[in-house]
mmCIF file of N, CA and C in Angstrom:
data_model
loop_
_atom_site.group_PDB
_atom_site.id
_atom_site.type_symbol
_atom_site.label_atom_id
_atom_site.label_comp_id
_atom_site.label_asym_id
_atom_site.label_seq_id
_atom_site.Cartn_x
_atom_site.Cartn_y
_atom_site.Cartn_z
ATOM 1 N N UNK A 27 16.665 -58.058 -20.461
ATOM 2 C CA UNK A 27 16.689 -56.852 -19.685
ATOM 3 C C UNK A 27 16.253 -55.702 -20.572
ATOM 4 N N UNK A 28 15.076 -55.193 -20.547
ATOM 5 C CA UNK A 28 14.354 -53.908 -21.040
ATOM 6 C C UNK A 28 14.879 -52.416 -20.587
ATOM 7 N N UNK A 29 15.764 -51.845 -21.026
ATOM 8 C CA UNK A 29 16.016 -50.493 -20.236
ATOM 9 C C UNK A 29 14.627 -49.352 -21.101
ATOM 10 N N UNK A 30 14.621 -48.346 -20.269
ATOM 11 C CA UNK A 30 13.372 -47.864 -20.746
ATOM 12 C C UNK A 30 13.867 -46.279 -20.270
ATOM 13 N N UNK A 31 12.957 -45.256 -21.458
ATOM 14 C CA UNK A 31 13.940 -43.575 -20.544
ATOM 15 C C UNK A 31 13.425 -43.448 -19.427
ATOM 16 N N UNK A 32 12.463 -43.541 -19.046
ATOM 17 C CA UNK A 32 11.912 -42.987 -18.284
ATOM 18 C C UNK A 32 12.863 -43.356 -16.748
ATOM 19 N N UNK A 33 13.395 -44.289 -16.634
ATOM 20 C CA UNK A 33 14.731 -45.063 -15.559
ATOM 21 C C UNK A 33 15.354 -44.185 -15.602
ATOM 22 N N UNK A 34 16.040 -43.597 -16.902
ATOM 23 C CA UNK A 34 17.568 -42.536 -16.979
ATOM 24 C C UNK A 34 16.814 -41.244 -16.711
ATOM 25 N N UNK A 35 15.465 -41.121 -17.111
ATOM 26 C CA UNK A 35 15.198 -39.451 -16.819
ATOM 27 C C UNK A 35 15.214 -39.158 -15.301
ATOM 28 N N UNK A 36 14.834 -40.566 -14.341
ATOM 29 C CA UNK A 36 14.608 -40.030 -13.317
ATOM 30 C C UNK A 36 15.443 -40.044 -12.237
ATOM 31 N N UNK A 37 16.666 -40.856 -12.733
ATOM 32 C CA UNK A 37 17.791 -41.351 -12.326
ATOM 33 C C UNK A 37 18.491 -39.712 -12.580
ATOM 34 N N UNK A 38 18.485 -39.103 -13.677
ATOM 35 C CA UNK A 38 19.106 -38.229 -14.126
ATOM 36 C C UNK A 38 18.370 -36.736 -13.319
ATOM 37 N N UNK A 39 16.587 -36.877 -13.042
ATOM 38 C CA UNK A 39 16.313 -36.075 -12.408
ATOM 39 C C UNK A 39 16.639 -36.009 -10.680
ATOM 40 N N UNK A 40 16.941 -37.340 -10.020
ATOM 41 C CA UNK A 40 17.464 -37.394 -8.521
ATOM 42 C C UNK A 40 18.559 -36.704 -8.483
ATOM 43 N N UNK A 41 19.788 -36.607 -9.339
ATOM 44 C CA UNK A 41 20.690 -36.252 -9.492
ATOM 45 C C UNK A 41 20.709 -35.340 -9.539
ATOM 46 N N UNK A 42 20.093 -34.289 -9.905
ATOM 47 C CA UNK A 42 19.785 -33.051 -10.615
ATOM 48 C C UNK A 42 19.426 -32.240 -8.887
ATOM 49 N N UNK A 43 18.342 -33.289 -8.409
ATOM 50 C CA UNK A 43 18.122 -32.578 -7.211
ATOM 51 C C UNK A 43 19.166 -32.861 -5.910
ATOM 52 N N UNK A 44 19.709 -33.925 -6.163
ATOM 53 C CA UNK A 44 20.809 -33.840 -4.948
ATOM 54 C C UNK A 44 21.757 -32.980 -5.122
ATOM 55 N N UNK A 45 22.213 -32.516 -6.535
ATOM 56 C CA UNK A 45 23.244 -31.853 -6.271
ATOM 57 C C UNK A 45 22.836 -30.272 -5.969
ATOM 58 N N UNK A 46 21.637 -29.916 -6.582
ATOM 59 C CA UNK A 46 20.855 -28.666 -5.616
ATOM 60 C C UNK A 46 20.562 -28.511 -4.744
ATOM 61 N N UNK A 47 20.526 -29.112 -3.543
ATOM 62 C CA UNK A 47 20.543 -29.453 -2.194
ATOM 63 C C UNK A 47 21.766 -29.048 -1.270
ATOM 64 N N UNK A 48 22.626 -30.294 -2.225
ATOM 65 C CA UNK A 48 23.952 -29.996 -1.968
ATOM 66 C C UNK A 48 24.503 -28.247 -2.037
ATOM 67 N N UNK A 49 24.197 -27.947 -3.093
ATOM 68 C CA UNK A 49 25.215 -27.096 -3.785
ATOM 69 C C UNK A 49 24.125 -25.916 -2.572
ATOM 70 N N UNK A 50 23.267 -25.885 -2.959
ATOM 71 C CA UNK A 50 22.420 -25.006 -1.866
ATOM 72 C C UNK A 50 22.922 -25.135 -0.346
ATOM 73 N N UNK A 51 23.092 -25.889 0.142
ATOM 74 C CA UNK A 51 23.447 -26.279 1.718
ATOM 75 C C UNK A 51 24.602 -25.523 2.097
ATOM 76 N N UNK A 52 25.616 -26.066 0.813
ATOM 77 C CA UNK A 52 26.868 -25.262 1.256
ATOM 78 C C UNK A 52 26.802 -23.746 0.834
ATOM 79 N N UNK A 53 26.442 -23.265 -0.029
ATOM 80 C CA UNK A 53 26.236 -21.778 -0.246
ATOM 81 C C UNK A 53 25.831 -21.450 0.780
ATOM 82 N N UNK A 54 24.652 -21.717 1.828
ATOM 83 C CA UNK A 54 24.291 -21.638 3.101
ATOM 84 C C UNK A 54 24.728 -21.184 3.931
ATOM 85 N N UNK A 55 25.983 -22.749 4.253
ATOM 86 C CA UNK A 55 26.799 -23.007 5.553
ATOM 87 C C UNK A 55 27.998 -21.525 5.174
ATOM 88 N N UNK A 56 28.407 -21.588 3.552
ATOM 89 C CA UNK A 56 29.842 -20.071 3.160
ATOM 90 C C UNK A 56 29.159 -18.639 3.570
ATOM 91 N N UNK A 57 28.042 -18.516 3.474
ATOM 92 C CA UNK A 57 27.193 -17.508 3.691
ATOM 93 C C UNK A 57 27.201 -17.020 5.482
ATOM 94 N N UNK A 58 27.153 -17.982 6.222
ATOM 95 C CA UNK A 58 26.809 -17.970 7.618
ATOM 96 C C UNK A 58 27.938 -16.982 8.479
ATOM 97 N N UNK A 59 29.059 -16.812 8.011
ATOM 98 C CA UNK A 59 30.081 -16.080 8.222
ATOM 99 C C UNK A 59 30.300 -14.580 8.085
ATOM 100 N N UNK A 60 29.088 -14.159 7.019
ATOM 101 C CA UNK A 60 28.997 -12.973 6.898
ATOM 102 C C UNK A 60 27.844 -12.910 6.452
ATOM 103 N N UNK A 61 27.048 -11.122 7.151
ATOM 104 C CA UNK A 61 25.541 -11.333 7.173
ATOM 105 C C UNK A 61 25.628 -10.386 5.663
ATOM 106 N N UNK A 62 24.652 -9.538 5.822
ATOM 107 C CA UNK A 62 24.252 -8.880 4.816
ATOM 108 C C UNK A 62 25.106 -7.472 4.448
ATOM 109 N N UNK A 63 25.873 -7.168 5.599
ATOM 110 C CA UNK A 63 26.119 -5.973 5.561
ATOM 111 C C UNK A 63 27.857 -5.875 5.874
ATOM 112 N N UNK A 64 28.339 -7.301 5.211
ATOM 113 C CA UNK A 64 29.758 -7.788 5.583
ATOM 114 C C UNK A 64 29.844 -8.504 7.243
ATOM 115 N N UNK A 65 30.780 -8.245 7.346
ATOM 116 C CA UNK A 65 31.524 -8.962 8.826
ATOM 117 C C UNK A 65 30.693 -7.987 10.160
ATOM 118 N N UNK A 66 30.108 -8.415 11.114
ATOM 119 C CA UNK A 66 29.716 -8.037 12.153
ATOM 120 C C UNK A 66 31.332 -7.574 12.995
ATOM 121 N N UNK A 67 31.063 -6.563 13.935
ATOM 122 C CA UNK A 67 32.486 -5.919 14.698
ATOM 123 C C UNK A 67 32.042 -6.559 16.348
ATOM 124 N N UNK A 68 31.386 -7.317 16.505
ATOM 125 C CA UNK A 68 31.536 -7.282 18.004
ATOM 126 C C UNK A 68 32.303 -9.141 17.880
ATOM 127 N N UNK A 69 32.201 -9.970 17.249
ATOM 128 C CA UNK A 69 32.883 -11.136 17.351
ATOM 129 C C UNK A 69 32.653 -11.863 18.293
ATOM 130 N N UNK A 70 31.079 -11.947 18.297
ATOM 131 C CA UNK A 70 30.897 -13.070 19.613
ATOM 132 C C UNK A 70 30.428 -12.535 20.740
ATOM 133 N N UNK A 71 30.666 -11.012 20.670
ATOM 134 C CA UNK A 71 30.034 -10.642 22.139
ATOM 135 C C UNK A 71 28.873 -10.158 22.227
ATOM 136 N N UNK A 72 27.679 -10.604 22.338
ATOM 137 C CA UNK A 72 26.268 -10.164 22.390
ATOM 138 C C UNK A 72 26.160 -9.229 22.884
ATOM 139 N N UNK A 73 26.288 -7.863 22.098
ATOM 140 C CA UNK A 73 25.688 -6.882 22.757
ATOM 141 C C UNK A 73 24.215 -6.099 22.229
ATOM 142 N N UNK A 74 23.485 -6.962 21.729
ATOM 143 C CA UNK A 74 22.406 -6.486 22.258
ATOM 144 C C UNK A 74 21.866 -7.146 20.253
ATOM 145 N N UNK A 75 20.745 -6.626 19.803
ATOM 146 C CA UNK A 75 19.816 -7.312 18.899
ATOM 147 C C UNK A 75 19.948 -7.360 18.036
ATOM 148 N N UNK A 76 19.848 -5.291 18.056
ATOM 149 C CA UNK A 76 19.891 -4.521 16.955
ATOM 150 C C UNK A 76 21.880 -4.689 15.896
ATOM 151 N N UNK A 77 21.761 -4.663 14.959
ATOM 152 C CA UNK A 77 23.076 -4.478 14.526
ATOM 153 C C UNK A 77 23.159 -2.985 13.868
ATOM 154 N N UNK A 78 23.906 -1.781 14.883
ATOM 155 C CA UNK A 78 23.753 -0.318 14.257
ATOM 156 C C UNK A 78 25.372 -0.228 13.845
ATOM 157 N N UNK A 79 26.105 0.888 14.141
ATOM 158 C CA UNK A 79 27.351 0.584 13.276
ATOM 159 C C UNK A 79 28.099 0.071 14.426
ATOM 160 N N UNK A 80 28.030 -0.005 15.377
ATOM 161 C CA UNK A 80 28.824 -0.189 16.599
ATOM 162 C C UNK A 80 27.930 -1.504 17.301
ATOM 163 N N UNK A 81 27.230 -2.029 16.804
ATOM 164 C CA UNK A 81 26.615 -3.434 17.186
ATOM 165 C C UNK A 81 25.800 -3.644 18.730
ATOM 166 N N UNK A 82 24.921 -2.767 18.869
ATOM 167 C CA UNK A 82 24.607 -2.899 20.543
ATOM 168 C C UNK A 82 25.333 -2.201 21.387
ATOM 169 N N UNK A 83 26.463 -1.171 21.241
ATOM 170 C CA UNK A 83 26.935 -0.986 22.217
ATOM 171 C C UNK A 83 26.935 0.477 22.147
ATOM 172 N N UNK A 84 26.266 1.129 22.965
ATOM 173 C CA UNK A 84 26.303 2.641 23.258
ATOM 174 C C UNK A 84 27.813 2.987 23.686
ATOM 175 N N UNK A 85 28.407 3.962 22.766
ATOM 176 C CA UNK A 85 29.511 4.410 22.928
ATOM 177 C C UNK A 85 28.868 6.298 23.591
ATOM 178 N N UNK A 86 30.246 6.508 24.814
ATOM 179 C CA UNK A 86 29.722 7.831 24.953
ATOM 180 C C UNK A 86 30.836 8.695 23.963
ATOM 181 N N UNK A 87 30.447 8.908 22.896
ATOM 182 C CA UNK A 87 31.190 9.470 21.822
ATOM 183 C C UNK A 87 31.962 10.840 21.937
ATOM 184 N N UNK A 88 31.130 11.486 22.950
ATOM 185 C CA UNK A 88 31.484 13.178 22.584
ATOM 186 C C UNK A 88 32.850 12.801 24.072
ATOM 187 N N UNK A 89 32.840 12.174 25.395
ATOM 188 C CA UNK A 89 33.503 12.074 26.161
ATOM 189 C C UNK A 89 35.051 11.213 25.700
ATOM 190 N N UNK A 90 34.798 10.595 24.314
ATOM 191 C CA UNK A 90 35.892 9.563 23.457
ATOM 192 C C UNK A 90 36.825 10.846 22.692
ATOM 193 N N UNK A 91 35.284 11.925 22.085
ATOM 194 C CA UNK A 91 36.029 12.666 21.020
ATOM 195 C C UNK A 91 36.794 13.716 21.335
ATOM 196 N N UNK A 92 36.231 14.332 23.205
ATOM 197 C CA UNK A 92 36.988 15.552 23.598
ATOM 198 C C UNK A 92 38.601 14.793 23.769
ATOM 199 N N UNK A 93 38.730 13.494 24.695
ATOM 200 C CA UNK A 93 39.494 12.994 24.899
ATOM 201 C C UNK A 93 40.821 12.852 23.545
ATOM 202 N N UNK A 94 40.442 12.341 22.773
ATOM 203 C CA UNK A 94 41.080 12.013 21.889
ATOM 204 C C UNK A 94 41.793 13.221 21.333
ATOM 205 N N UNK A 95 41.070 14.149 20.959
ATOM 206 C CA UNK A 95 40.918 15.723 20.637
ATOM 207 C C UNK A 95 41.822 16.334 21.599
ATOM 208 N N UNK A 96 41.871 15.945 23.037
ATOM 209 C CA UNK A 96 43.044 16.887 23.695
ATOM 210 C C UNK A 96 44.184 15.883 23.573
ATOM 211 N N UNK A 97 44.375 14.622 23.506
ATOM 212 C CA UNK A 97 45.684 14.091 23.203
ATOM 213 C C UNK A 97 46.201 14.258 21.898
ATOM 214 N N UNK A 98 45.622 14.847 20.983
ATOM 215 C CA UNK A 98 46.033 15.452 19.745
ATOM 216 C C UNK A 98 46.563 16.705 20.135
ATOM 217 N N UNK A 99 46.038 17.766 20.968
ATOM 218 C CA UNK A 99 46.091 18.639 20.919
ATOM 219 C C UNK A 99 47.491 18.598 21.769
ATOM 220 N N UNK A 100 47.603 18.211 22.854
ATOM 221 C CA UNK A 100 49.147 17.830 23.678
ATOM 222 C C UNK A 100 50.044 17.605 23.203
ATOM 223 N N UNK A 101 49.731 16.751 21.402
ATOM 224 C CA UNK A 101 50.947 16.227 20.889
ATOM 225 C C UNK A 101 51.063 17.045 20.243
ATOM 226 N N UNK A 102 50.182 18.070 19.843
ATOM 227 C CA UNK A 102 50.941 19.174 18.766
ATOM 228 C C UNK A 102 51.566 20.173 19.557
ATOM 229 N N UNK A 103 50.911 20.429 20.424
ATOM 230 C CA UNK A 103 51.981 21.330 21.153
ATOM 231 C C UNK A 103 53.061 20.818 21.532
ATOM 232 N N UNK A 104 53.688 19.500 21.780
ATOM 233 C CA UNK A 104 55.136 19.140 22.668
ATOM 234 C C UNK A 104 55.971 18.983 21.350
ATOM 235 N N UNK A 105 55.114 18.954 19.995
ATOM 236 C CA UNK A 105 55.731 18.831 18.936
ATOM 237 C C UNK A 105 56.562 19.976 18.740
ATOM 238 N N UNK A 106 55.463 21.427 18.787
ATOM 239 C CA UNK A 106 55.606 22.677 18.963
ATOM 240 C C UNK A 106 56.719 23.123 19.886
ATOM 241 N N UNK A 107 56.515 22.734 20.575
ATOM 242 C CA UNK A 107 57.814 23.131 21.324
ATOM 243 C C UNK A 107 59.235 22.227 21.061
ATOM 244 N N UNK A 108 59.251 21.171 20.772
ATOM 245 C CA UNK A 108 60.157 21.109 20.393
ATOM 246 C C UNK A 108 61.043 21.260 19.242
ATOM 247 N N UNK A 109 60.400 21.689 18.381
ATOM 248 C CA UNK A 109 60.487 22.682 17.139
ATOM 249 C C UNK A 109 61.214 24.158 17.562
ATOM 250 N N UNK A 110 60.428 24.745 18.763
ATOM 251 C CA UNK A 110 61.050 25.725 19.052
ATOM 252 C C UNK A 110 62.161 25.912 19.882
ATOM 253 N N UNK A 111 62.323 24.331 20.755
ATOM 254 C CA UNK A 111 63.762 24.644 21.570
ATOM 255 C C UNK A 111 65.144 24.243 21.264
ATOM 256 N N UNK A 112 64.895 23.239 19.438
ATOM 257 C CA UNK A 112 65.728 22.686 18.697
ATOM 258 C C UNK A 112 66.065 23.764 18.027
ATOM 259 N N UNK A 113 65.436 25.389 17.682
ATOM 260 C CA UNK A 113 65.508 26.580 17.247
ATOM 261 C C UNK A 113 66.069 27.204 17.356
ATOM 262 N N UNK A 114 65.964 27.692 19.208
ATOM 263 C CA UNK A 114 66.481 28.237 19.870
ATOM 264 C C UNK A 114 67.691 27.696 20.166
ATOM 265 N N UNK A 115 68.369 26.372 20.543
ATOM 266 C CA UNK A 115 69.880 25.398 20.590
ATOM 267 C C UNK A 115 70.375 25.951 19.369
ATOM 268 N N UNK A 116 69.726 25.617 18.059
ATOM 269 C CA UNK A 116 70.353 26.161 16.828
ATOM 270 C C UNK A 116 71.286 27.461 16.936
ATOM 271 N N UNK A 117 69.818 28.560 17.212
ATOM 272 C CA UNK A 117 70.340 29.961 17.231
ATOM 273 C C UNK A 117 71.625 30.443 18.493
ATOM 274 N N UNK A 118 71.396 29.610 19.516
ATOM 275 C CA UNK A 118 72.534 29.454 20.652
ATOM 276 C C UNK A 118 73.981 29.240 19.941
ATOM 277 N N UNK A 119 74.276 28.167 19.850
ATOM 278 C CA UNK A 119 75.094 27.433 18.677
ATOM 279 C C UNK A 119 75.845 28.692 18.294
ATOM 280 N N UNK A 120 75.252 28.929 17.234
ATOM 281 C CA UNK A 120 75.224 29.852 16.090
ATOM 282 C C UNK A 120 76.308 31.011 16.848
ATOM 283 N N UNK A 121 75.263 31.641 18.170
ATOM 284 C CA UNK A 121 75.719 32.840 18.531
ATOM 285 C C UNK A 121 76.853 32.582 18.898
ATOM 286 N N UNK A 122 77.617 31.518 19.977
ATOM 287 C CA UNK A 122 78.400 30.759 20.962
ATOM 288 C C UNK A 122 79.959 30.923 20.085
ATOM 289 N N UNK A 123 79.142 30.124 18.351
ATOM 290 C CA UNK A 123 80.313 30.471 17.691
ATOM 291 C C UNK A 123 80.894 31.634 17.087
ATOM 292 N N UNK A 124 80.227 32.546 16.629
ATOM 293 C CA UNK A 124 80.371 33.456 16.420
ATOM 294 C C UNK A 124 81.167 34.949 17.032
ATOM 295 N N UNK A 125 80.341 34.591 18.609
ATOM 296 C CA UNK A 125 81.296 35.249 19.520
ATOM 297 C C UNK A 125 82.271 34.794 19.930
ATOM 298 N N UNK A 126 83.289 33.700 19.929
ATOM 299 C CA UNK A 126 84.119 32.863 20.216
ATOM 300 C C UNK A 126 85.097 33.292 18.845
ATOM 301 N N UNK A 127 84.695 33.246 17.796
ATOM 302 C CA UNK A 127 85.525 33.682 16.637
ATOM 303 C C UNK A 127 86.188 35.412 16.791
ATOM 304 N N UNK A 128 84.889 35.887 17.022
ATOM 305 C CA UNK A 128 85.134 37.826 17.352
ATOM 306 C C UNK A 128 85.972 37.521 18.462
ATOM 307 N N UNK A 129 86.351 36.995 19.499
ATOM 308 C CA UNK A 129 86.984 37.144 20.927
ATOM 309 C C UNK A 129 88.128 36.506 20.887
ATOM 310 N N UNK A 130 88.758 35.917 19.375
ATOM 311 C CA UNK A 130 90.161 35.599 19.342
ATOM 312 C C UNK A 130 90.841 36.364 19.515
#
């Protein structure tokens, strides 16, 4: 039995290329999960080709932002007021006892 290199070089070069194949395929398949620009936000729902920051989907923004903008604005005021009628109970309080002490 004659072994000869040229058997191990090429034995050693198949090898060389299967596991680049391999190792390539799966880098591939780990890759497929996220594109270029991280994680896509729509998850399956085709909305449309282009990927912009919102993925295909025309948002009417300024009708989202007044909205949002007056439920901020509602909560600062009920905040506001109740700041001022926990104030006013205070200053009640206050007076209730005071005149109650003078009227012994």
């Amino acid at each position: 039995m004659r072994f000869e290199i040229r058997t191990l070089s090429r034995a050693i070069s198949t090898l060389a290329l299967l596991f680049v194949l391999v190792f390539g395929a799966s880098l591939d398949a780990y890759a497929q999960g996220n594109s270029r620009w991280g994680r896509s936000h729509n998850r399956g729902r085709h909305l449309g080709w282009t990927r912009g920051r919102r993925v295909g989907q025309q948002r009417n923004s300024d009708w989202l932002r007044m909205r949002r903008r007056a439920a901020r604005r509602d909560r600062r005021d009920d905040r506001r007021d109740d700041r001022r009628d926990r104030r006013e109970a205070r200053r009640d309080r206050k007076d209730d006892r005071r005149n109650n002490w003078r009227n012994r």
